[in-house]
PDB file of C-alpha atoms in Angstrom:
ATOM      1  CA  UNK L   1      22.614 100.962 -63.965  1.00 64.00           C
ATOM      2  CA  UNK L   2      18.929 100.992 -63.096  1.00 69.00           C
ATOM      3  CA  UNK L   3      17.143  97.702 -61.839  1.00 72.00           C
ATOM      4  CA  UNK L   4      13.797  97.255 -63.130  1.00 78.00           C
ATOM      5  CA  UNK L   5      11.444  96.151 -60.578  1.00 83.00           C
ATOM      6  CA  UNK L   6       9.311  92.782 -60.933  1.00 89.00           C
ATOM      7  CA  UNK L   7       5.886  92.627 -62.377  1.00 92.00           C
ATOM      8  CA  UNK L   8       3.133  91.147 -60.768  1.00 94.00           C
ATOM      9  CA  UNK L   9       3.303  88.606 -64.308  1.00 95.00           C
ATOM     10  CA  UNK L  10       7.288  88.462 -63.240  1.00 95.00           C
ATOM     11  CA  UNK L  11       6.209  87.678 -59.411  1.00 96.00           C
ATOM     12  CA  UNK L  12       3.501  85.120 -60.082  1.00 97.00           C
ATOM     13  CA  UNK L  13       5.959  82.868 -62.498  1.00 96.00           C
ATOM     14  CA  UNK L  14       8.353  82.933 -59.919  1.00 97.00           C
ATOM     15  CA  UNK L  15       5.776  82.105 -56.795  1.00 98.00           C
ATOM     16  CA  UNK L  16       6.768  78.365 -57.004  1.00 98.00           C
ATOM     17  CA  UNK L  17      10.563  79.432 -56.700  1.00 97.00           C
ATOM     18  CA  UNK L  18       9.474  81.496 -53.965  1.00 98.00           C
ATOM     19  CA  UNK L  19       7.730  78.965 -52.142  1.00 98.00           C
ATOM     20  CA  UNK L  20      10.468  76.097 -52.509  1.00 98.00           C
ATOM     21  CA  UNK L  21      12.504  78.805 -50.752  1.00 98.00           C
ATOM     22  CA  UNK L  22      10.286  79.593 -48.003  1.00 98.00           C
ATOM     23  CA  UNK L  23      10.021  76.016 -47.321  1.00 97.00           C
ATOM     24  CA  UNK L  24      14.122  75.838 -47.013  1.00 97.00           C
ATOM     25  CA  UNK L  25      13.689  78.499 -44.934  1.00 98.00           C
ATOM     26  CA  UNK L  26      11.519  76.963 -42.736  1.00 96.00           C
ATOM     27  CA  UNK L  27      13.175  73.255 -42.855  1.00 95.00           C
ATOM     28  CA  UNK L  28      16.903  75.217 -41.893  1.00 95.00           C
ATOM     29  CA  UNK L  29      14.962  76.459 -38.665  1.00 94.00           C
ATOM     30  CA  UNK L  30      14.912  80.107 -39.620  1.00 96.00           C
ATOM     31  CA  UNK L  31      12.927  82.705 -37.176  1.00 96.00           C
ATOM     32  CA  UNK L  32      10.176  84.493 -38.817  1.00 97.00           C
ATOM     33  CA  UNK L  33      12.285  87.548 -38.064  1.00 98.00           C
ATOM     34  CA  UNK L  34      14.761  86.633 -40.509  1.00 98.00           C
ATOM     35  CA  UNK L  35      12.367  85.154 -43.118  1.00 98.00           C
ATOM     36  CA  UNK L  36      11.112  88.385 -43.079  1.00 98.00           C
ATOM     37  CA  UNK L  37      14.492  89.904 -44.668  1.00 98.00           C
ATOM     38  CA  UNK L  38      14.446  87.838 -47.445  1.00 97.00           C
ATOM     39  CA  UNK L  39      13.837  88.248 -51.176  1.00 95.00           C
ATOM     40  CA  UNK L  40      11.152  85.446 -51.117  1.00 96.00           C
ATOM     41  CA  UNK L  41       8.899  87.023 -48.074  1.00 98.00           C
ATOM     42  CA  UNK L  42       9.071  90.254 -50.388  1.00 96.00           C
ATOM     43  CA  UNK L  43       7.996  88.618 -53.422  1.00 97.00           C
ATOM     44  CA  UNK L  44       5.103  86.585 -51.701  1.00 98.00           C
ATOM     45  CA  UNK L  45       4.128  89.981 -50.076  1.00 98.00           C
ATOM     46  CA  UNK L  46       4.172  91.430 -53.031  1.00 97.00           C
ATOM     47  CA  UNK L  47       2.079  89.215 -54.559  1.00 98.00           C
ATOM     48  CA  UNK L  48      -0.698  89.009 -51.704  1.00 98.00           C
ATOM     49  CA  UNK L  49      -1.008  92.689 -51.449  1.00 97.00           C
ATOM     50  CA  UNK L  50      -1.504  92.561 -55.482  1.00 96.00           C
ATOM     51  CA  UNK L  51      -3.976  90.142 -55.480  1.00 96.00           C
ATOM     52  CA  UNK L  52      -5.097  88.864 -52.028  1.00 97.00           C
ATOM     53  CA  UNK L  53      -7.832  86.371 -53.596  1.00 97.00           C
ATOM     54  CA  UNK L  54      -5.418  84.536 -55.090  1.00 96.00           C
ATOM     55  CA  UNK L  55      -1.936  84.608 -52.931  1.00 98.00           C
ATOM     56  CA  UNK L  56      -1.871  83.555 -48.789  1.00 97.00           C
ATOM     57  CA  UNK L  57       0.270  85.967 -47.046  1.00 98.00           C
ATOM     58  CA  UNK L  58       3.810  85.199 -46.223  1.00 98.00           C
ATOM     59  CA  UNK L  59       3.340  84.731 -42.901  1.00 98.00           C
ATOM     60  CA  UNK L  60       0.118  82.116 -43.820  1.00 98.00           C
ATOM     61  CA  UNK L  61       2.675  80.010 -45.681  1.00 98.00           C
ATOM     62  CA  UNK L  62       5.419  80.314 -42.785  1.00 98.00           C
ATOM     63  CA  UNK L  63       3.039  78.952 -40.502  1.00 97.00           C
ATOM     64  CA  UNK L  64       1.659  76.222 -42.844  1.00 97.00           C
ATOM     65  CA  UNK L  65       5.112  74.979 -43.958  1.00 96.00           C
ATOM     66  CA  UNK L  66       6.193  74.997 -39.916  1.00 96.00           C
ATOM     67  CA  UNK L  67       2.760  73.098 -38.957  1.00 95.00           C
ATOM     68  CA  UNK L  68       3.788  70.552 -42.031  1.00 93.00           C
ATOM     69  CA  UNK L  69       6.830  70.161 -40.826  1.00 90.00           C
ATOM     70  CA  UNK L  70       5.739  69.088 -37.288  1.00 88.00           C
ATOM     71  CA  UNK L  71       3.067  66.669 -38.640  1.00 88.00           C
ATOM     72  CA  UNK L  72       6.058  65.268 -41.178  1.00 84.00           C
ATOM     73  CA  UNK L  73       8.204  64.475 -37.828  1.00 82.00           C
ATOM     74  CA  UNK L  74       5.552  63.320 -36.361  1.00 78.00           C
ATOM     75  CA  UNK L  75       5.268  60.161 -39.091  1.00 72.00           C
TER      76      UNK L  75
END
């Protein structure tokens, strides 16, 4: 059985899926390290190497959700 990889129209519907996870990620206290193995990092990277206009890398949106985070504890 042959998987069909994602189109970028597959990746971009999902990019709000991929995000929510990312942010779970993040909350859990996950290293960047192991973010990096995921499905989601793949699909975001994906999707900023497709269109880079459009889509903030991965590692943008690790740091943004982490920074987030701190200001959220900080309330």
């Amino acid at each position: 059985m042959t998987i069909k990889p994602k189109t970028i129209a597959d990746l971009e519907s999902g990019f709000p899926s991929y995000c929510k996870a990312l942010r779970l990620l993040v909350e859990a206290g996950s290293s960047l390290e192991k973010v990096k193995r995921t499905i989601c990092w793949d699909c975001l990277q994906r999707l900023h190497s497709s269109l880079p206009k459009i889509y903030h890398s991965p590692e943008y949106l690790f740091y943004k959700f982490i920074r987030t985070r701190l200001i959220l504890k900080e309330i």
